[in-house]
Amino acid sequence: MLLGGNGQLRPSIFAEMSALAVATGAINLGQGFPDEDGPTEVLEAAQKAIRDGVNQYPPGRGMPVLLDAISAHQERFYDLTWDPGTEVLVTAGATEALAATILALTSEGDEVVTFEPFYDSYGAVIALAGARHVTVPLRAPAFQPDHDDLRNAITNQTRLIIVNDPHNPTGSVFDRETLELIVELAHVHHCLIVTDEVYEHLTFGHEHIPIATIPGARERTISISSGGKTFNTTGWKVGWITAPAELLSAILAVKQFLTYVNGAPFQPAIAVGLGLPDTYFHQAAGVLQGKRDLLAAGLARVGFEITHPQGGYFIVADAAPLGFANAAELCRKLPALAGVVAVPVSAFVHDDHANEYASLVRFAYCKKMESLEQASTKLLALSR
Ligand code: PMP
Ligand code: GLN
């Protein structure tokens, strides 16, 4: 914990493990960032923007060129229409979008439902908001929610349901029936839905269905995404929200005091990315699928029991068959044992549920083919 009185805030597992990778020279399959650059058009657009003097505060909602591109992208891929002037907001990555949304739309004591394992920032910001975090388990190996668990978790106390689809860390992609049930429950209990769709284009033979497209969802859904994963620009931190105007205004009121505005020269560049032809988006998913398959085969060869991610950057592997019951301990030793960094799935769950996930390790496959091959070979040391 750094400041304040909030005992639920700890240093992030990603920072800890990436520091370990730097200190030991191990291959970093921990933090989810690509080790290759994305499309040249996007990179050059940012360089050009800097040269052209796009270097001062942009407008609070975001630059019109990006607001228009986000709106056009939603229409092109999902048939969703959002007014770029009132229903779209640019944020400092999906992280700020999530923080501003949760802080704007919850009050102390409200319940916020997420699936578990959950992306770590959800738990931290729910705690900062003084809200109560209720979880619905995703159990190995399929990591799909049980519908009765969902019905039990969402009640009249629920203010927000956060749906991360495709899911980090498990790689699950939710089917239409599950999404329809979430929308139905949101209606019954008068709550709002927040989606985290940062891996929206990175699914492997499974259709990504934005919840906002489900009948009855649009008026109560805040949809969040980011350019980081789609264009290999995680360090640019350009994210966005699409939501009905009234909800968006409440979120903007918080966002202006978090960062005010962000990343002027990166905004027109991400706009270029969002306008790339369909082939770009299909190829990005195809290349990543090849990487998933390569690492999955490597981990299986080592003796991990692997699961089968349908989307996203990560694969969950069970280290129990190799004799490691505690993945958190294994991950701290992994650079020394095998020259590889990974993160324990227990970092994505509440302490009192950690036992269920104790032997599971998350590996990122959004890395160069040669890094994945080398890591697979080095990990063989675990089975010797
Ligand atoms: N949500 C999920 C599920 C993520 O995996 C990440 C990490 N990229 C984020 C949000 C944060 O995205 P950004 O870097 O755009 O803030
Ligand atoms: N989303 C990435 C991950 O899950 C990076 C997150 C971060 O560094 N905060 O690894």
Short mmCIF file of C-alpha atoms and ligand atoms in Angstrom, two decimals:
data_model
loop_
_atom_site.label_atom_id
_atom_site.label_comp_id
_atom_site.label_asym_id
_atom_site.label_seq_id
_atom_site.Cartn_x
_atom_site.Cartn_y
_atom_site.Cartn_z
CA MET A 1 0.00 0.00 0.00
CA LEU A 2 1.38 3.37 -0.95
CA LEU A 3 -0.85 6.11 0.48
CA GLY A 4 -4.13 6.52 2.28
CA GLY A 5 -5.89 4.01 4.42
CA ASN A 6 -6.88 1.42 1.90
CA GLY A 7 -5.47 -1.94 2.88
CA GLN A 8 -6.70 -3.55 -0.34
CA LEU A 9 -4.15 -1.79 -2.53
CA ARG A 10 -0.91 -3.67 -3.08
CA PRO A 11 1.86 -3.35 -5.65
CA SER A 12 0.60 -4.87 -8.91
CA ILE A 13 1.77 -8.36 -9.83
CA PHE A 14 2.66 -7.09 -13.33
CA ALA A 15 5.12 -4.53 -11.99
CA GLU A 16 6.67 -7.10 -9.66
CA MET A 17 7.07 -9.76 -12.33
CA SER A 18 8.30 -7.42 -15.07
CA ALA A 19 10.94 -6.07 -12.65
CA LEU A 20 11.96 -9.69 -11.99
CA ALA A 21 12.26 -10.30 -15.74
CA VAL A 22 14.49 -7.22 -16.16
CA ALA A 23 16.63 -8.11 -13.12
CA THR A 24 17.15 -11.74 -14.17
CA GLY A 25 17.15 -11.40 -17.98
CA ALA A 26 14.37 -14.00 -18.10
CA ILE A 27 11.89 -14.19 -21.00
CA ASN A 28 8.88 -12.13 -19.92
CA LEU A 29 5.70 -14.13 -20.47
CA GLY A 30 4.24 -12.36 -17.43
CA GLN A 31 3.01 -8.89 -18.30
CA GLY A 32 0.71 -8.76 -21.32
CA PHE A 33 2.48 -6.52 -23.80
CA PRO A 34 3.67 -7.46 -27.30
CA ASP A 35 7.41 -7.43 -28.01
CA GLU A 36 6.86 -6.35 -31.64
CA ASP A 37 5.61 -3.07 -33.07
CA GLY A 38 2.20 -2.76 -34.68
CA PRO A 39 1.18 -1.32 -38.06
CA THR A 40 3.60 1.19 -39.62
CA GLU A 41 0.74 3.49 -40.67
CA VAL A 42 -0.25 3.90 -37.02
CA LEU A 43 3.31 4.49 -35.78
CA GLU A 44 4.00 7.00 -38.55
CA ALA A 45 0.78 8.87 -37.87
CA ALA A 46 1.93 9.52 -34.28
CA GLN A 47 5.37 10.68 -35.47
CA LYS A 48 3.74 12.97 -38.00
CA ALA A 49 1.36 14.39 -35.38
CA ILE A 50 4.32 15.28 -33.14
CA ARG A 51 6.14 16.90 -36.08
CA ASP A 52 2.96 18.80 -37.00
CA GLY A 53 2.71 20.30 -33.53
CA VAL A 54 -0.13 18.19 -32.10
CA ASN A 55 1.54 18.46 -28.71
CA GLN A 56 -0.78 20.47 -26.45
CA TYR A 57 -3.88 19.57 -24.45
CA PRO A 58 -6.53 18.08 -26.70
CA PRO A 59 -10.27 18.61 -26.00
CA GLY A 60 -11.58 16.94 -22.82
CA ARG A 61 -13.73 14.37 -24.60
CA GLY A 62 -10.95 13.55 -27.07
CA MET A 63 -9.92 14.83 -30.49
CA PRO A 64 -12.78 14.90 -33.02
CA VAL A 65 -10.79 12.76 -35.48
CA LEU A 66 -10.60 9.94 -32.92
CA LEU A 67 -14.16 10.37 -31.63
CA ASP A 68 -15.37 10.00 -35.23
CA ALA A 69 -13.11 6.97 -35.81
CA ILE A 70 -14.35 5.21 -32.65
CA SER A 71 -17.94 5.81 -33.66
CA ALA A 72 -17.29 4.60 -37.23
CA HIS A 73 -15.48 1.49 -35.95
CA GLN A 74 -18.44 0.55 -33.71
CA GLU A 75 -20.79 0.99 -36.65
CA ARG A 76 -18.56 -0.96 -39.07
CA PHE A 77 -17.97 -4.00 -36.85
CA TYR A 78 -21.04 -4.10 -34.60
CA ASP A 79 -23.78 -2.00 -36.25
CA LEU A 80 -23.84 0.18 -33.14
CA THR A 81 -24.46 3.89 -33.66
CA TRP A 82 -22.94 6.36 -31.18
CA ASP A 83 -22.99 10.13 -31.50
CA PRO A 84 -19.29 11.14 -31.50
CA GLY A 85 -20.20 14.48 -29.86
CA THR A 86 -22.06 13.11 -26.82
CA GLU A 87 -21.69 9.32 -26.59
CA VAL A 88 -17.95 8.74 -27.04
CA LEU A 89 -15.11 9.58 -24.61
CA VAL A 90 -11.35 9.11 -25.06
CA THR A 91 -9.49 7.99 -21.92
CA ALA A 92 -5.98 7.15 -20.74
CA GLY A 93 -6.29 3.49 -21.68
CA ALA A 94 -9.06 1.16 -20.63
CA THR A 95 -7.65 1.48 -17.11
CA GLU A 96 -8.77 5.08 -16.75
CA ALA A 97 -12.06 4.32 -18.48
CA LEU A 98 -12.77 1.63 -15.88
CA ALA A 99 -11.68 3.81 -12.97
CA ALA A 100 -13.72 6.84 -14.06
CA THR A 101 -16.76 4.65 -14.73
CA ILE A 102 -16.67 2.83 -11.39
CA LEU A 103 -15.97 6.02 -9.42
CA ALA A 104 -18.70 7.95 -11.25
CA LEU A 105 -21.44 5.36 -11.05
CA THR A 106 -21.11 3.75 -7.63
CA SER A 107 -21.59 5.04 -4.10
CA GLU A 108 -20.23 3.64 -0.89
CA GLY A 109 -21.87 0.32 -0.07
CA ASP A 110 -23.14 -0.40 -3.63
CA GLU A 111 -22.33 -3.85 -4.95
CA VAL A 112 -20.26 -4.34 -8.06
CA VAL A 113 -20.31 -7.80 -9.63
CA THR A 114 -17.35 -9.12 -11.62
CA PHE A 115 -16.30 -12.54 -12.75
CA GLU A 116 -13.41 -14.16 -10.88
CA PRO A 117 -10.51 -14.37 -11.70
CA PHE A 118 -10.73 -10.63 -12.48
CA TYR A 119 -8.33 -8.10 -13.96
CA ASP A 120 -6.58 -6.61 -10.94
CA SER A 121 -7.60 -2.97 -11.42
CA TYR A 122 -11.29 -3.86 -10.94
CA GLY A 123 -10.74 -4.95 -7.35
CA ALA A 124 -8.57 -1.92 -6.58
CA VAL A 125 -10.97 0.68 -7.98
CA ILE A 126 -14.05 -0.95 -6.47
CA ALA A 127 -12.23 -0.66 -3.13
CA LEU A 128 -11.29 2.98 -3.82
CA ALA A 129 -14.96 3.71 -4.53
CA GLY A 130 -15.95 2.15 -1.19
CA ALA A 131 -18.18 -0.31 -3.03
CA ARG A 132 -18.56 -4.03 -2.25
CA HIS A 133 -17.00 -6.48 -4.70
CA VAL A 134 -19.12 -9.57 -5.41
CA THR A 135 -17.73 -12.23 -7.73
CA VAL A 136 -19.03 -15.00 -9.98
CA PRO A 137 -16.48 -17.81 -10.35
CA LEU A 138 -15.09 -18.96 -13.68
CA ARG A 139 -13.87 -22.49 -13.10
CA ALA A 140 -11.20 -24.42 -15.01
CA PRO A 141 -11.02 -25.80 -17.59
CA ALA A 142 -13.76 -23.98 -19.58
CA PHE A 143 -13.95 -20.81 -17.42
CA GLN A 144 -17.59 -20.13 -18.36
CA PRO A 145 -19.93 -18.83 -15.64
CA ASP A 146 -22.62 -21.03 -14.14
CA HIS A 147 -25.95 -19.34 -14.80
CA ASP A 148 -27.28 -20.03 -11.31
CA ASP A 149 -24.16 -18.43 -9.81
CA LEU A 150 -24.93 -15.35 -11.91
CA ARG A 151 -28.56 -15.28 -10.78
CA ASN A 152 -27.43 -15.49 -7.15
CA ALA A 153 -24.77 -12.78 -7.45
CA ILE A 154 -26.86 -10.09 -9.14
CA THR A 155 -29.40 -8.65 -6.70
CA ASN A 156 -31.17 -5.38 -5.96
CA GLN A 157 -27.97 -4.25 -4.20
CA THR A 158 -26.01 -4.55 -7.46
CA ARG A 159 -25.16 -1.25 -9.11
CA LEU A 160 -22.74 -2.41 -11.82
CA ILE A 161 -21.94 -5.71 -13.54
CA ILE A 162 -18.48 -5.67 -15.12
CA VAL A 163 -18.07 -8.08 -18.02
CA ASN A 164 -14.56 -8.64 -19.36
CA ASP A 165 -15.02 -10.45 -22.66
CA PRO A 166 -12.69 -11.82 -24.09
CA HIS A 167 -11.43 -12.51 -20.61
CA ASN A 168 -8.09 -11.83 -18.92
CA PRO A 169 -6.59 -14.09 -17.56
CA THR A 170 -8.60 -17.15 -18.69
CA GLY A 171 -9.10 -16.44 -22.41
CA SER A 172 -12.78 -17.33 -22.28
CA VAL A 173 -15.24 -15.73 -24.70
CA PHE A 174 -18.84 -15.58 -23.47
CA ASP A 175 -21.64 -17.02 -25.57
CA ARG A 176 -24.85 -15.23 -26.49
CA GLU A 177 -26.97 -17.05 -23.87
CA THR A 178 -24.71 -15.86 -21.05
CA LEU A 179 -24.72 -12.29 -22.34
CA GLU A 180 -28.51 -12.36 -22.70
CA LEU A 181 -28.86 -13.58 -19.12
CA ILE A 182 -26.64 -10.73 -17.88
CA VAL A 183 -28.82 -8.20 -19.72
CA GLU A 184 -32.00 -9.80 -18.38
CA LEU A 185 -30.66 -9.69 -14.81
CA ALA A 186 -29.56 -6.07 -15.27
CA HIS A 187 -33.15 -5.20 -16.22
CA VAL A 188 -34.70 -7.14 -13.36
CA HIS A 189 -32.38 -5.55 -10.78
CA HIS A 190 -32.08 -2.08 -12.39
CA CYS A 191 -28.32 -2.13 -12.70
CA LEU A 192 -25.82 -0.98 -15.28
CA ILE A 193 -23.44 -3.12 -17.34
CA VAL A 194 -19.80 -2.18 -17.89
CA THR A 195 -17.91 -4.10 -20.55
CA ASP A 196 -14.16 -4.39 -20.89
CA GLU A 197 -13.54 -5.38 -24.49
CA VAL A 198 -9.84 -4.58 -24.88
CA TYR A 199 -9.34 -7.94 -26.67
CA GLU A 200 -12.37 -7.40 -28.93
CA HIS A 201 -10.50 -8.23 -32.16
CA LEU A 202 -8.38 -11.03 -30.74
CA THR A 203 -10.61 -14.12 -30.77
CA PHE A 204 -9.83 -17.45 -32.36
CA GLY A 205 -12.79 -18.94 -34.20
CA HIS A 206 -15.22 -17.56 -31.61
CA GLU A 207 -17.36 -14.54 -32.36
CA HIS A 208 -16.94 -11.59 -29.99
CA ILE A 209 -20.41 -10.27 -29.21
CA PRO A 210 -20.38 -6.80 -27.65
CA ILE A 211 -23.04 -6.79 -24.92
CA ALA A 212 -24.35 -3.44 -26.18
CA THR A 213 -25.64 -5.29 -29.29
CA ILE A 214 -27.92 -7.57 -27.21
CA PRO A 215 -31.53 -6.28 -27.34
CA GLY A 216 -32.30 -4.10 -24.32
CA ALA A 217 -28.63 -3.59 -23.41
CA ARG A 218 -27.60 -0.41 -25.17
CA GLU A 219 -29.33 2.08 -22.88
CA ARG A 220 -27.74 0.58 -19.75
CA THR A 221 -24.29 -0.41 -21.03
CA ILE A 222 -20.97 1.40 -20.78
CA SER A 223 -18.60 -0.21 -23.32
CA ILE A 224 -14.87 0.16 -22.84
CA SER A 225 -12.00 -0.67 -25.16
CA SER A 226 -8.46 0.43 -25.96
CA GLY A 227 -6.02 0.69 -28.84
CA GLY A 228 -3.19 -1.01 -26.94
CA LYS A 229 -3.99 -4.64 -27.75
CA THR A 230 -5.41 -4.13 -31.23
CA PHE A 231 -2.46 -2.08 -32.53
CA ASN A 232 0.42 -3.33 -30.33
CA THR A 233 0.64 0.08 -28.68
CA THR A 234 0.07 -0.74 -25.02
CA GLY A 235 2.43 2.07 -23.95
CA TRP A 236 0.34 4.76 -25.64
CA LYS A 237 -2.59 4.33 -23.27
CA VAL A 238 -5.35 5.44 -25.59
CA GLY A 239 -8.67 3.93 -24.57
CA TRP A 240 -12.31 4.89 -24.98
CA ILE A 241 -15.86 4.56 -23.77
CA THR A 242 -19.09 4.43 -25.72
CA ALA A 243 -22.24 4.93 -23.63
CA PRO A 244 -25.54 6.82 -23.60
CA ALA A 245 -24.95 10.58 -23.24
CA GLU A 246 -26.22 10.96 -19.67
CA LEU A 247 -24.00 8.16 -18.32
CA LEU A 248 -21.06 9.43 -20.32
CA SER A 249 -21.40 12.96 -18.87
CA ALA A 250 -21.21 11.55 -15.33
CA ILE A 251 -18.07 9.60 -16.27
CA LEU A 252 -16.52 12.64 -17.97
CA ALA A 253 -17.04 14.64 -14.77
CA VAL A 254 -14.72 12.18 -12.98
CA LYS A 255 -12.29 11.67 -15.86
CA GLN A 256 -11.50 15.41 -16.02
CA PHE A 257 -10.07 15.20 -12.48
CA LEU A 258 -8.11 11.98 -13.08
CA THR A 259 -6.09 12.96 -16.13
CA TYR A 260 -8.01 15.94 -17.59
CA VAL A 261 -6.99 14.85 -21.11
CA ASN A 262 -4.45 12.49 -22.59
CA GLY A 263 -1.96 11.69 -25.32
CA ALA A 264 -2.66 14.28 -28.07
CA PRO A 265 -0.35 12.92 -30.83
CA PHE A 266 -1.45 9.33 -30.21
CA GLN A 267 -5.10 10.12 -30.77
CA PRO A 268 -4.98 10.75 -34.55
CA ALA A 269 -2.68 7.72 -34.82
CA ILE A 270 -5.19 5.39 -33.15
CA ALA A 271 -7.83 6.93 -35.43
CA VAL A 272 -5.73 5.72 -38.39
CA GLY A 273 -5.60 2.25 -36.82
CA LEU A 274 -9.35 2.04 -36.30
CA GLY A 275 -9.79 2.86 -39.98
CA LEU A 276 -7.48 0.09 -41.26
CA PRO A 277 -9.12 -2.44 -43.59
CA ASP A 278 -10.81 -5.59 -42.21
CA THR A 279 -7.84 -7.68 -43.34
CA TYR A 280 -5.65 -6.01 -40.70
CA PHE A 281 -7.96 -7.05 -37.87
CA HIS A 282 -8.32 -10.63 -39.18
CA GLN A 283 -4.59 -11.02 -39.66
CA ALA A 284 -3.83 -9.74 -36.16
CA ALA A 285 -6.10 -12.44 -34.69
CA GLY A 286 -4.66 -15.09 -37.03
CA VAL A 287 -1.05 -14.31 -36.07
CA LEU A 288 -1.92 -14.37 -32.37
CA GLN A 289 -3.74 -17.69 -32.77
CA GLY A 290 -0.52 -19.18 -34.20
CA LYS A 291 1.34 -17.89 -31.14
CA ARG A 292 -1.27 -19.34 -28.79
CA ASP A 293 -0.95 -22.72 -30.48
CA LEU A 294 2.85 -22.66 -30.34
CA LEU A 295 2.99 -21.85 -26.63
CA ALA A 296 0.14 -24.25 -25.78
CA ALA A 297 2.02 -27.10 -27.47
CA GLY A 298 5.25 -26.10 -25.70
CA LEU A 299 3.59 -25.99 -22.27
CA ALA A 300 1.87 -29.33 -22.85
CA ARG A 301 5.25 -30.85 -23.80
CA VAL A 302 6.71 -29.60 -20.51
CA GLY A 303 3.92 -31.38 -18.63
CA PHE A 304 1.56 -28.52 -17.72
CA GLU A 305 -2.13 -29.27 -18.01
CA ILE A 306 -3.24 -26.56 -20.39
CA THR A 307 -6.58 -24.85 -20.98
CA HIS A 308 -7.78 -23.56 -24.35
CA PRO A 309 -8.10 -19.78 -24.62
CA GLN A 310 -10.72 -18.65 -27.12
CA GLY A 311 -9.36 -15.11 -27.22
CA GLY A 312 -6.99 -12.57 -25.67
CA TYR A 313 -3.30 -12.67 -24.81
CA PHE A 314 -3.06 -15.39 -22.17
CA ILE A 315 -3.10 -19.12 -21.53
CA VAL A 316 -3.75 -20.64 -18.11
CA ALA A 317 -1.70 -23.76 -17.34
CA ASP A 318 -1.92 -26.01 -14.31
CA ALA A 319 1.46 -26.69 -12.71
CA ALA A 320 0.11 -29.42 -10.36
CA PRO A 321 1.03 -32.31 -12.69
CA LEU A 322 4.64 -31.06 -12.51
CA GLY A 323 4.53 -31.21 -8.71
CA PHE A 324 3.98 -27.49 -8.08
CA ALA A 325 0.88 -26.93 -5.96
CA ASN A 326 1.57 -23.22 -5.36
CA ALA A 327 1.85 -21.17 -8.56
CA ALA A 328 2.74 -17.96 -6.68
CA GLU A 329 5.83 -19.67 -5.21
CA LEU A 330 6.64 -21.25 -8.57
CA CYS A 331 6.44 -17.89 -10.38
CA ARG A 332 8.89 -16.27 -7.95
CA LYS A 333 11.35 -19.11 -8.61
CA LEU A 334 10.66 -19.53 -12.33
CA PRO A 335 13.38 -17.14 -13.59
CA ALA A 336 15.98 -19.12 -11.61
CA LEU A 337 14.52 -22.52 -12.48
CA ALA A 338 13.83 -21.94 -16.16
CA GLY A 339 14.67 -18.36 -17.23
CA VAL A 340 11.01 -17.49 -17.77
CA VAL A 341 8.61 -15.08 -16.04
CA ALA A 342 4.88 -15.83 -15.68
CA VAL A 343 2.19 -14.73 -13.23
CA PRO A 344 0.08 -16.80 -10.83
CA VAL A 345 -3.68 -16.78 -11.45
CA SER A 346 -4.13 -16.32 -7.69
CA ALA A 347 -3.15 -12.65 -8.28
CA PHE A 348 -6.52 -12.25 -10.02
CA VAL A 349 -8.72 -13.62 -7.23
CA HIS A 350 -9.73 -12.64 -3.71
CA ASP A 351 -7.55 -14.14 -0.99
CA ASP A 352 -10.35 -16.33 0.33
CA HIS A 353 -10.80 -17.95 -3.10
CA ALA A 354 -7.10 -18.33 -3.88
CA ASN A 355 -7.02 -22.03 -3.00
CA GLU A 356 -9.22 -22.97 -5.95
CA TYR A 357 -6.73 -21.39 -8.35
CA ALA A 358 -3.54 -22.10 -6.38
CA SER A 359 -1.66 -24.20 -8.94
CA LEU A 360 -2.64 -22.19 -12.05
CA VAL A 361 -0.11 -20.07 -13.93
CA ARG A 362 -0.87 -17.41 -16.56
CA PHE A 363 1.52 -17.21 -19.53
CA ALA A 364 1.32 -14.39 -22.12
CA TYR A 365 1.70 -15.54 -25.74
CA CYS A 366 1.61 -12.04 -27.31
CA LYS A 367 5.39 -12.38 -27.86
CA LYS A 368 7.68 -13.13 -30.82
CA MET A 369 7.56 -16.72 -32.10
CA GLU A 370 11.22 -17.14 -31.20
CA SER A 371 10.61 -15.92 -27.63
CA LEU A 372 7.81 -18.48 -27.28
CA GLU A 373 9.98 -21.26 -28.73
CA GLN A 374 12.88 -20.39 -26.44
CA ALA A 375 10.62 -20.17 -23.41
CA SER A 376 9.08 -23.57 -24.20
CA THR A 377 12.53 -25.12 -24.43
CA LYS A 378 13.75 -23.49 -21.21
CA LEU A 379 10.63 -24.59 -19.33
CA LEU A 380 11.54 -28.21 -20.06
CA ALA A 381 13.91 -27.79 -17.09
CA LEU A 382 10.82 -28.13 -14.87
CA SER A 383 10.14 -31.66 -16.02
CA ARG A 384 13.68 -32.95 -15.59
N1 PMP B 1 -8.62 -4.59 -19.08
C1 PMP B 1 -8.03 -5.76 -19.32
C2 PMP B 1 -8.85 -7.00 -19.27
C3 PMP B 1 -6.68 -5.83 -19.61
O1 PMP B 1 -6.09 -6.99 -19.84
C4 PMP B 1 -5.93 -4.63 -19.64
C5 PMP B 1 -4.45 -4.68 -19.86
N2 PMP B 1 -4.16 -4.30 -21.07
C6 PMP B 1 -6.59 -3.43 -19.40
C7 PMP B 1 -7.93 -3.44 -19.12
C8 PMP B 1 -5.87 -2.13 -19.41
O2 PMP B 1 -5.85 -1.58 -20.68
P1 PMP B 1 -5.05 -0.25 -20.99
O3 PMP B 1 -3.63 -0.59 -21.12
O4 PMP B 1 -5.67 0.25 -22.26
O5 PMP B 1 -5.29 0.69 -19.86
N1 GLN B 2 -3.11 -6.09 -19.21
C1 GLN B 2 -1.77 -6.54 -19.07
C2 GLN B 2 -1.74 -7.83 -18.27
O1 GLN B 2 -2.76 -8.32 -17.82
C3 GLN B 2 -0.86 -5.51 -18.47
C4 GLN B 2 -1.42 -4.91 -17.24
C5 GLN B 2 -0.58 -3.98 -16.46
O2 GLN B 2 0.63 -3.91 -16.59
N2 GLN B 2 -1.24 -3.28 -15.59
O3 GLN B 2 -0.68 -8.37 -18.13
#
